[in-house]
Each structure stands twice: as structure tokens, then as C-alpha cells.
PDB file of C-alpha atoms in Angstrom:
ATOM      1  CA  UNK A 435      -9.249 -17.109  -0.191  1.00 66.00           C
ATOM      2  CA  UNK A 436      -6.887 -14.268   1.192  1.00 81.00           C
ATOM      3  CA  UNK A 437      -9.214 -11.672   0.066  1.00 88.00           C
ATOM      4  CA  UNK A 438     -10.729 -10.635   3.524  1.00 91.00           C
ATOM      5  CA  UNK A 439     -10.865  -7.330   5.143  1.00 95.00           C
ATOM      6  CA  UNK A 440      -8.008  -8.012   7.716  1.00 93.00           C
ATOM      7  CA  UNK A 441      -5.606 -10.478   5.180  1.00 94.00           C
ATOM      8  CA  UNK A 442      -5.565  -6.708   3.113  1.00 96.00           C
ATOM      9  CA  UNK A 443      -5.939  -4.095   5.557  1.00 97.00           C
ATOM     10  CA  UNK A 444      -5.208  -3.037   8.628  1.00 97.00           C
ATOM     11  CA  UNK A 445      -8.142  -1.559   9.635  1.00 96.00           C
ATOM     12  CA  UNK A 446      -7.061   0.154  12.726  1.00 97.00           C
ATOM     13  CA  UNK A 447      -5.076   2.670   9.949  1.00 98.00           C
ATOM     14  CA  UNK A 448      -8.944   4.086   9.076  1.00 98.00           C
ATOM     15  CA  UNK A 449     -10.521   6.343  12.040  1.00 98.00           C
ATOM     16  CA  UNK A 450     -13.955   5.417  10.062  1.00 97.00           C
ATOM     17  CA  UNK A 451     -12.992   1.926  10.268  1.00 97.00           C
ATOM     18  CA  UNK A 452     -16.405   1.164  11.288  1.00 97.00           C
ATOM     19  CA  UNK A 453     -17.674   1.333   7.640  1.00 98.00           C
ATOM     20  CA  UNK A 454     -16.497  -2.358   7.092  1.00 97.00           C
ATOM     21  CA  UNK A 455     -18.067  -3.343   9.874  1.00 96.00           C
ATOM     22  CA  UNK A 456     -20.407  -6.424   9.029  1.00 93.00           C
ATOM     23  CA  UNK A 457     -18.874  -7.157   5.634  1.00 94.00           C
ATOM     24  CA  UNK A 458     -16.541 -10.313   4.261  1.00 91.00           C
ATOM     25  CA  UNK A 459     -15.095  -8.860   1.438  1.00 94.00           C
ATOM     26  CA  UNK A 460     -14.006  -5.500   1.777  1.00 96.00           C
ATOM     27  CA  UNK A 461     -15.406  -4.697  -1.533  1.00 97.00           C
ATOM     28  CA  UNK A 462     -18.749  -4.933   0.203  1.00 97.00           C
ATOM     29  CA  UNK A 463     -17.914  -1.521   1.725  1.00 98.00           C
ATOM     30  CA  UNK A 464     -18.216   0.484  -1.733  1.00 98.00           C
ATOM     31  CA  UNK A 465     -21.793   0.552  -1.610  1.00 97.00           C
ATOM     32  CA  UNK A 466     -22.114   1.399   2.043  1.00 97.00           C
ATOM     33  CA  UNK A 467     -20.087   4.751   1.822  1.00 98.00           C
ATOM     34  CA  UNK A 468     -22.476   7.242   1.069  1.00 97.00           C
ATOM     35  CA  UNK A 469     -25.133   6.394   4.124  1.00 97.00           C
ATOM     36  CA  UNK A 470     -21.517   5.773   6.270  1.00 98.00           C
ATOM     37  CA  UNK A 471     -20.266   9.354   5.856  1.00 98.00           C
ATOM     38  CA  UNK A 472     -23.591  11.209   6.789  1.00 97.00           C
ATOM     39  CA  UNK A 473     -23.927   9.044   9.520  1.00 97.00           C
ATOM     40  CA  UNK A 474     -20.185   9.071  10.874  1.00 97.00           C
ATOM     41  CA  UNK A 475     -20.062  13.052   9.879  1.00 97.00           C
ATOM     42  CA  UNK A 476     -23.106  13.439  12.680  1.00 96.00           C
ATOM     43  CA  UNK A 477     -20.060  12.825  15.378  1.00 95.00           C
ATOM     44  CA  UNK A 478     -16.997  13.945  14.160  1.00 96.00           C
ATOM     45  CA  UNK A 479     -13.915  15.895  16.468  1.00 96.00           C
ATOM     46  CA  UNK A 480     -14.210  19.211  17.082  1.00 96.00           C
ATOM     47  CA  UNK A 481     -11.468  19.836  14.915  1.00 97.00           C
ATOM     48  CA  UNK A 482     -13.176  18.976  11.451  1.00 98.00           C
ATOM     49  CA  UNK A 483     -14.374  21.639   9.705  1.00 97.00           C
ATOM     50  CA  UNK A 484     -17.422  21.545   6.981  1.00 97.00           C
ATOM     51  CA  UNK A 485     -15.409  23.487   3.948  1.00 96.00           C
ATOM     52  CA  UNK A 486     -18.490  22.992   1.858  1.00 94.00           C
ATOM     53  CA  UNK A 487     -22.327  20.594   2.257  1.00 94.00           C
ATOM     54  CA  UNK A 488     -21.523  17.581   2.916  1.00 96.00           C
ATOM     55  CA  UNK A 489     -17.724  17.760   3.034  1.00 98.00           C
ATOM     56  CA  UNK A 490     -15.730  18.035   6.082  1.00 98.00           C
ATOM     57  CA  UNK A 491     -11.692  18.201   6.626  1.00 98.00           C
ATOM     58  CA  UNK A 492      -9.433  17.710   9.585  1.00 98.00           C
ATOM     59  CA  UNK A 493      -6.939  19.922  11.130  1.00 98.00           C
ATOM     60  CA  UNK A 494      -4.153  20.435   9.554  1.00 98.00           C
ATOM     61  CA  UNK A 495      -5.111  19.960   5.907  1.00 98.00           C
ATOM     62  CA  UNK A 496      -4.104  21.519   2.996  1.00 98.00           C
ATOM     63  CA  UNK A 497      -6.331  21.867   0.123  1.00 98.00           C
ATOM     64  CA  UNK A 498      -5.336  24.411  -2.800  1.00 97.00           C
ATOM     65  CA  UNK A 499      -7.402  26.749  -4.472  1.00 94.00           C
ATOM     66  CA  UNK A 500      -7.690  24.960  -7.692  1.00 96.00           C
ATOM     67  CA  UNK A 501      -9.378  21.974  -5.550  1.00 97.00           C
ATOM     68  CA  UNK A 502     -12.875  20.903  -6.708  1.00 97.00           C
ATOM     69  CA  UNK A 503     -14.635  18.620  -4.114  1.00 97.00           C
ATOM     70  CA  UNK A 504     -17.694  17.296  -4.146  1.00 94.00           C
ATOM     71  CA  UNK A 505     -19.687  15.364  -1.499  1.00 90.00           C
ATOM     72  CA  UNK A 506     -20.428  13.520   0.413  1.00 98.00           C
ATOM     73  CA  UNK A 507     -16.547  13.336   1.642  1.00 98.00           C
ATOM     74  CA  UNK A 508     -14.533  12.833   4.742  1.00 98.00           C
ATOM     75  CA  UNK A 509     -10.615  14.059   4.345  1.00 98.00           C
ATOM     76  CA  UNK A 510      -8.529  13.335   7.539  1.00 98.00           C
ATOM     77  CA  UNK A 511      -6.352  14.985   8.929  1.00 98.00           C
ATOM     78  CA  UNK A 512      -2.732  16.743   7.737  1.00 98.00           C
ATOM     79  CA  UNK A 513      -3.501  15.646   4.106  1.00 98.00           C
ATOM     80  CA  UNK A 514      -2.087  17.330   1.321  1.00 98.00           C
ATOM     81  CA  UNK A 515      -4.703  17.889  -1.659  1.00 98.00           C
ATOM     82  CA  UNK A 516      -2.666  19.743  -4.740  1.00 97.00           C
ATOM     83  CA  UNK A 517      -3.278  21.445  -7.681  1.00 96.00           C
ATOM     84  CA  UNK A 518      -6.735  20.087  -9.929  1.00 97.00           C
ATOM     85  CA  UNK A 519      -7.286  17.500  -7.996  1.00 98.00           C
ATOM     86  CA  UNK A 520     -11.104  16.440  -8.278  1.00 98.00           C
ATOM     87  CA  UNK A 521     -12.693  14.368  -5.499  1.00 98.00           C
ATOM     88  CA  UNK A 522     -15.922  13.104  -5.998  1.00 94.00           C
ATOM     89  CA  UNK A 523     -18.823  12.068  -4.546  1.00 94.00           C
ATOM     90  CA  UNK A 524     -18.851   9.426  -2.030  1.00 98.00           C
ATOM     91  CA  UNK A 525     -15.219   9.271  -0.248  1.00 98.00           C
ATOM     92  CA  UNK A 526     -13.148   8.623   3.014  1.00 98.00           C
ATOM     93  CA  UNK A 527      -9.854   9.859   2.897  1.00 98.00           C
ATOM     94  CA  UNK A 528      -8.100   9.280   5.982  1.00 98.00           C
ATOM     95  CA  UNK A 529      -4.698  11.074   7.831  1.00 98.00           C
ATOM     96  CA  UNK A 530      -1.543  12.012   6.001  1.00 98.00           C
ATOM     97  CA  UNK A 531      -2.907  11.247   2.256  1.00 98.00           C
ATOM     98  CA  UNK A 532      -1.243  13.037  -0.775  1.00 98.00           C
ATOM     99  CA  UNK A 533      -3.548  13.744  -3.442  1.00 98.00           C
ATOM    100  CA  UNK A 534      -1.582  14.516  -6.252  1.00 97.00           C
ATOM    101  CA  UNK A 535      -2.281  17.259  -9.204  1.00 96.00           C
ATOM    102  CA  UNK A 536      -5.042  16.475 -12.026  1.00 96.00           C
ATOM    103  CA  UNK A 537      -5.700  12.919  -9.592  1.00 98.00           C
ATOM    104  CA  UNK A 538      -9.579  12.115  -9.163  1.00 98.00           C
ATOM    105  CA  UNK A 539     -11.201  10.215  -6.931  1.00 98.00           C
ATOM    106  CA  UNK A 540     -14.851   8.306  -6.572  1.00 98.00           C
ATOM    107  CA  UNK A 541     -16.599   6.372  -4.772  1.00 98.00           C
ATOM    108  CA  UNK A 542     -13.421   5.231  -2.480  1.00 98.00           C
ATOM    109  CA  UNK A 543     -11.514   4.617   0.673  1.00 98.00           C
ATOM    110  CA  UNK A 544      -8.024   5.255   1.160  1.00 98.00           C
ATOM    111  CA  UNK A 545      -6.493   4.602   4.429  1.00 98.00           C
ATOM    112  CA  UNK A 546      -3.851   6.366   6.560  1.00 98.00           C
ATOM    113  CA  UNK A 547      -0.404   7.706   4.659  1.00 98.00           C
ATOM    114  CA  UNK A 548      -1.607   6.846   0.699  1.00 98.00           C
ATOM    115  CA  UNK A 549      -0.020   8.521  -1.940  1.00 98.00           C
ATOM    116  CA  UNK A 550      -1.685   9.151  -5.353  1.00 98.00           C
ATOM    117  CA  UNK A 551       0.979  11.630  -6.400  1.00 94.00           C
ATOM    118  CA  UNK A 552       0.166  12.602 -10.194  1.00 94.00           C
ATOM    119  CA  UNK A 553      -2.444  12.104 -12.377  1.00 97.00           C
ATOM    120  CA  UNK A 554      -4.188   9.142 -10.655  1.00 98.00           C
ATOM    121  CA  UNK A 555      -7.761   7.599 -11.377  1.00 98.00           C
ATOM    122  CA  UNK A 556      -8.956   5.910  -8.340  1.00 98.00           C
ATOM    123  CA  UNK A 557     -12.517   4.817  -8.791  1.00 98.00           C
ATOM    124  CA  UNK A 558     -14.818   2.546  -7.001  1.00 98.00           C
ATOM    125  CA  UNK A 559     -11.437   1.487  -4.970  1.00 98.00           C
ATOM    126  CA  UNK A 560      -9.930   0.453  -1.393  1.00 98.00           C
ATOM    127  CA  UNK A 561      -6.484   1.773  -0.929  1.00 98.00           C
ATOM    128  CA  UNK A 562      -4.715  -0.089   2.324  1.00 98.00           C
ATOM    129  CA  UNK A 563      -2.331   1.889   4.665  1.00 98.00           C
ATOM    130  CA  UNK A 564       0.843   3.615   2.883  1.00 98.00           C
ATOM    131  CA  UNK A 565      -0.476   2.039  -0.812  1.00 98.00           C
ATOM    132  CA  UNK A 566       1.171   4.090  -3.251  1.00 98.00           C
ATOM    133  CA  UNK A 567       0.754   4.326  -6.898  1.00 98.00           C
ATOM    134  CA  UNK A 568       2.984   6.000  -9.198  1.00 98.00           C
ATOM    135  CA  UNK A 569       2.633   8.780 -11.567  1.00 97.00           C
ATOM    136  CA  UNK A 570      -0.634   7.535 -14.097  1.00 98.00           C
ATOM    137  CA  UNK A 571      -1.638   4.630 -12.366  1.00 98.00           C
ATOM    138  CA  UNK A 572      -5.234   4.382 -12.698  1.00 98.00           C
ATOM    139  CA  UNK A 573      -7.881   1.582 -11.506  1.00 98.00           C
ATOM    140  CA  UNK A 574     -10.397   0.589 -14.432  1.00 98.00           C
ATOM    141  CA  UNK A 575     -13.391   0.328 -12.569  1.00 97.00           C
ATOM    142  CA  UNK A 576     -15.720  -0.689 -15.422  1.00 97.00           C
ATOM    143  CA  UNK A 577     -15.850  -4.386 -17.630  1.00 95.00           C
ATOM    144  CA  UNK A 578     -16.215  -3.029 -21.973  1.00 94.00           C
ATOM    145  CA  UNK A 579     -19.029  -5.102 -22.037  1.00 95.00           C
ATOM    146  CA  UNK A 580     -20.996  -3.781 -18.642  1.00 92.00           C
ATOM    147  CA  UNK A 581     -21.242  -6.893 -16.933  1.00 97.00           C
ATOM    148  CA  UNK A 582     -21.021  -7.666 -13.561  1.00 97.00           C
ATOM    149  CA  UNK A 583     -17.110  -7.649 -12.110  1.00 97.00           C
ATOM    150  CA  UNK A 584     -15.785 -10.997 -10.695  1.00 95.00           C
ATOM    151  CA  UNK A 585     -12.921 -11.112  -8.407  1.00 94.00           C
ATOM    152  CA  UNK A 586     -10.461 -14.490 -10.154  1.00 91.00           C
ATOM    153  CA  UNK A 587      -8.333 -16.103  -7.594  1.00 86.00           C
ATOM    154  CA  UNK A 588      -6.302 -18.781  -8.931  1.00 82.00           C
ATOM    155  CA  UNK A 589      -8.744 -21.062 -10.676  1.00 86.00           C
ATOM    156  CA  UNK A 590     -12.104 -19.644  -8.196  1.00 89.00           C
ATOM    157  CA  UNK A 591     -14.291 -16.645  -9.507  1.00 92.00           C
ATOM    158  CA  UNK A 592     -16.036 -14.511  -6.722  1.00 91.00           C
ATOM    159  CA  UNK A 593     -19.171 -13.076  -7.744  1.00 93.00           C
ATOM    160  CA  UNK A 594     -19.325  -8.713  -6.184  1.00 95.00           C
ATOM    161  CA  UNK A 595     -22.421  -8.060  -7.356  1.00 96.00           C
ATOM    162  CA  UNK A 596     -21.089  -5.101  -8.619  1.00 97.00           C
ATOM    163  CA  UNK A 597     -21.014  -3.269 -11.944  1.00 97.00           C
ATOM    164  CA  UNK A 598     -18.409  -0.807 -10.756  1.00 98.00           C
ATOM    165  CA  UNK A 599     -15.530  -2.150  -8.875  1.00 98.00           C
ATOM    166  CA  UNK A 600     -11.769  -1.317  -9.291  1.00 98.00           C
ATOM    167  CA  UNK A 601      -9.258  -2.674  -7.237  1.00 98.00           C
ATOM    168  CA  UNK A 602      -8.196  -3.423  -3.554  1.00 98.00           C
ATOM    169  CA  UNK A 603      -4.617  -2.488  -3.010  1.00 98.00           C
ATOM    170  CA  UNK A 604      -3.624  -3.882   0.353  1.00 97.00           C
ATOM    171  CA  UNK A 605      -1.339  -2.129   2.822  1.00 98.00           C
ATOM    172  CA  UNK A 606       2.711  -1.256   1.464  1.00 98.00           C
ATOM    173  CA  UNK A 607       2.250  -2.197  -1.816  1.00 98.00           C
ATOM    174  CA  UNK A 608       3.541  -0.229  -4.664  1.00 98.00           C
ATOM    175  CA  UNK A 609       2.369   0.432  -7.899  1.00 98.00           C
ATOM    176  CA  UNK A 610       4.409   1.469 -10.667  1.00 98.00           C
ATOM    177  CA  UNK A 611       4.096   4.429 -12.869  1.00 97.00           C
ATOM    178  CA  UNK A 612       1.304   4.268 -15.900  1.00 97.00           C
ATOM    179  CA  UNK A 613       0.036   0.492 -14.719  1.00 98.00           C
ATOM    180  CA  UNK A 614      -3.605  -0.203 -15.156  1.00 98.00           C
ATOM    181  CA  UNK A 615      -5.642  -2.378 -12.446  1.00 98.00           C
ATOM    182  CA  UNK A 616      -8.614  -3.676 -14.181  1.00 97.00           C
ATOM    183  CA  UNK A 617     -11.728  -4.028 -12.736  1.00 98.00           C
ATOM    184  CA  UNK A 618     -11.713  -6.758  -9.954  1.00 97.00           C
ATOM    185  CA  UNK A 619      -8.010  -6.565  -9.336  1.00 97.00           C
ATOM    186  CA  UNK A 620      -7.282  -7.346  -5.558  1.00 97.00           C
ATOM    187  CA  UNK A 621      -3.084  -6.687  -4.691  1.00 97.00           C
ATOM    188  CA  UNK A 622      -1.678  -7.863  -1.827  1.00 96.00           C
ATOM    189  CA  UNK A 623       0.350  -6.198   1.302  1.00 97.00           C
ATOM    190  CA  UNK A 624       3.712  -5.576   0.588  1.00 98.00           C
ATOM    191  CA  UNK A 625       3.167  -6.111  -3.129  1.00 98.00           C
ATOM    192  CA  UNK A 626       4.951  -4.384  -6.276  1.00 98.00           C
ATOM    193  CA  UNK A 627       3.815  -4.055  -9.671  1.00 98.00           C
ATOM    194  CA  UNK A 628       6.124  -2.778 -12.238  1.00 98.00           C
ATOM    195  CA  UNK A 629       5.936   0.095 -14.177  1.00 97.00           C
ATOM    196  CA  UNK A 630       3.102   0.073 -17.846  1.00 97.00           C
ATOM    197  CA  UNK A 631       1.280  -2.961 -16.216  1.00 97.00           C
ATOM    198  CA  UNK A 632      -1.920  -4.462 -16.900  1.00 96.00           C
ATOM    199  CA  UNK A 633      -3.251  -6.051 -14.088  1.00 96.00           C
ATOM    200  CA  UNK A 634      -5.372  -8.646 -13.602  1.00 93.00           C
ATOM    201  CA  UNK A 635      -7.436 -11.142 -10.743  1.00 93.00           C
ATOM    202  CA  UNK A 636      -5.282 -11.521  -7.282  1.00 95.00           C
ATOM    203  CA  UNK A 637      -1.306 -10.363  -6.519  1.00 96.00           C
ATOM    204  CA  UNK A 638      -0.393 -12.665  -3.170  1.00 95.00           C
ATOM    205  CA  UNK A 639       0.831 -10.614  -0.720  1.00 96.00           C
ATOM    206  CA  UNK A 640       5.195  -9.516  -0.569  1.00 97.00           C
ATOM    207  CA  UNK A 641       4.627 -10.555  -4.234  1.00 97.00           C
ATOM    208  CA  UNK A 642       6.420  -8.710  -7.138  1.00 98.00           C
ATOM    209  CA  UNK A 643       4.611  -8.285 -10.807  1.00 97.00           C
ATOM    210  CA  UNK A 644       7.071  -7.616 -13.877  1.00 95.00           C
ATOM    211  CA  UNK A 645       6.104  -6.324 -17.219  1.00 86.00           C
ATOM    212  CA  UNK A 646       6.499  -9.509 -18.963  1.00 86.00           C
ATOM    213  CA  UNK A 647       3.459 -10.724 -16.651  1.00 88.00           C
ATOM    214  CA  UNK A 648       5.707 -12.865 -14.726  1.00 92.00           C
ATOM    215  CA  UNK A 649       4.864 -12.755 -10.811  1.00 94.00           C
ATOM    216  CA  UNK A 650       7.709 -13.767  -8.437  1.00 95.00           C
ATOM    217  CA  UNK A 651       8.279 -13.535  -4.595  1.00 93.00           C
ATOM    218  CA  UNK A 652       9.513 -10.508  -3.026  1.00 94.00           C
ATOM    219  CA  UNK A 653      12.223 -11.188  -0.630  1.00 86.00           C
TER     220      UNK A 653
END
């Protein structure tokens, strides 16, 4: 299965790459986050600053006044965090993130250069290097029926273990406006999903998903 740590992220785009250290899947890293960020915060640069308890920002951040954050949270450095945004407990953000107006975050990692530019729900989530979603693009990070989330691949089912679990969107890929990644939904590098999507299981990577459901290769 292509659902590793390094087949979907290039970890050396995370300064707290060390948080997957140990693990298979990179889901495995969700439940690790909170104890990861008190210990990692215990030897951060100089140049963070603790804004609040338990959150800390690097240099060069910008973080408007309508901001609410809640920690534990780690927000690298020259991010951009506009207008409503709500982070929540429990997440790594690493360098040159956009977080978008009225966009809230939980429970998450999102490497180097991601953009959540409007009205984003990322929840119980991995977002690789430069992963983008569009305007409304959310992650459904809970099953209707509370069950446990499996991870389909093909005709295999991967058992997480884990009640909450959104998505893993690997490095490049795009994710059109208003598309929904259900819980357990793992997209590949270099990936595109079209606009008012509903997405399911594994997207290969340099893969493109159109509306009709139809997945083709991206050349």
C-alpha cells in the first residue's frame, strides 16, 4: 500500500518532523500531537514567542486581532493567520501557511507552504507540503454512525483505530472549491480533485478526480 509516511510526505518540509517518528501510517501521528508539542515546545528557537499558554509562534507571523487560538499549538514561521480563523487544540502548523478567514483547525498537521484560504474545516488531518484546498473544502472527520474509520485501498481495508480521522492530503495536491474528504480519505502527491467533490478511500498520486467520480491520470 502507498499509504506510508514518506510515499505522502516529505517530511523534511515539517521542522517537528520528529512527531512521526516511530509510526507506519502517518495517521498514527494524530494521537501523538498533544504530548509532541509540550515536549518539542521545551526546545524551541529563540525566535518563537509564547502569544498565549501553551501556544507559541515564529518570527515573522502574522496573526490578526480577530484570531482565536487555543492550545496546545505550534505556528511556524512567516505564516499568515486572517480574519476569524479558529485554531484549536492540538496543532503543528509549520512555515509559510495561510490560514484563511472563518477556517478552523483541530487536532492537525500541516506542513511547510499549505494554503487553507477561506472557510476551511480541517479536522483530525495531515496536510503534505504546498497542499492546498480551495474555498469550502472541508475534511469530515467523523463516520454518521460513530464507528471506527477504515482507510479502503482498492479492494484492502486498513483498520486506524480511530474514531476521528479525516484525511491525508499528500504534498502538491489540490483540492477544489466546496469538495468534501470523508473520513479516511488518503490523496496522493501531485493530486487534483475537482471542484463539489465527495471523496472517498485512496487518490494515487499525479492523479486527477472529476465530478462525475471518474479518476484519470494527470499528465
Amino acid at each position: 500500500m502507498k499509504v506510508s509516511v514518506n510515499e505522502l510526505l516529505n517530511i523534511e518540509e515539517l521542522d517537528a518532523r520528529a512527531v512521526f517518528d516511530g509510526v507506519k501510517y502517518p495517521w498514527e501521528a494524530l494521537t501523538e500531537i498533544k504530548d509532541f508539542i509540550f515536549e518539542y515546545a521545551k526546545n524551541l528557537p529563540s525566535d518563537f514567542q509564547r502569544i498565549k499558554e501553551f501556544v507559541w509562534v515564529g518570527k515573522g507571523t502574522t496573526i490578526e486581532k480577530s484570531v482565536l487560538i487555543n492550545g496546545p499549538a505550534i505556528i511556524g514561521y512567516n505564516c499568515e493567520i486572517r480574519h476569524s480563523a479558529y485554531i484549536r487544540d492540538n496543532v503543528i502548523i509549520g512555515n509559510d501557511v495561510v490560514i484563511g478567514n472563518s477556517t478552523e483547525i483541530k487536532n492537525s498537521i500541516l506542513f511547510n507552504k499549505v494554503q487553507l484560504p477561506h472557510y476551511n474545516y480541517v479536522g483530525d488531518s495531515i496536510l503534505g507540503y504546498k497542499a492546498h484546498l480551495g474555498a469550502g473544502a472541508i475534511t469530515s472527520n467523523l463516520k454518521s454512525d460513530g464507528t471506527l474509520v477504515k482507510v479502503k485501498y482498492g479492494t484492502d481495508i486498513v483498520e486506524t483505530g480511530l474514531r476521528k480521522f479525516g484525511a491525508i492530503v499528500g504534498d502538491s495536491a489540490e483540492v477544489g472549491c466546496n469538495s468534501v474528504l470523508n473520513p479516511g480519505t488518503i490523496i496522493g502527491k501531485d493530486s487534483i480533485v475537482y471542484p463539489l467533490s465527495s471523496v472517498r478511500g485512496y487518490i494515487a498520486e499525479k492523479s486527477i478526480l472529476k465530478s462525475n467520480g471518474e479518476i484519470v491520470e494527470r499528465k
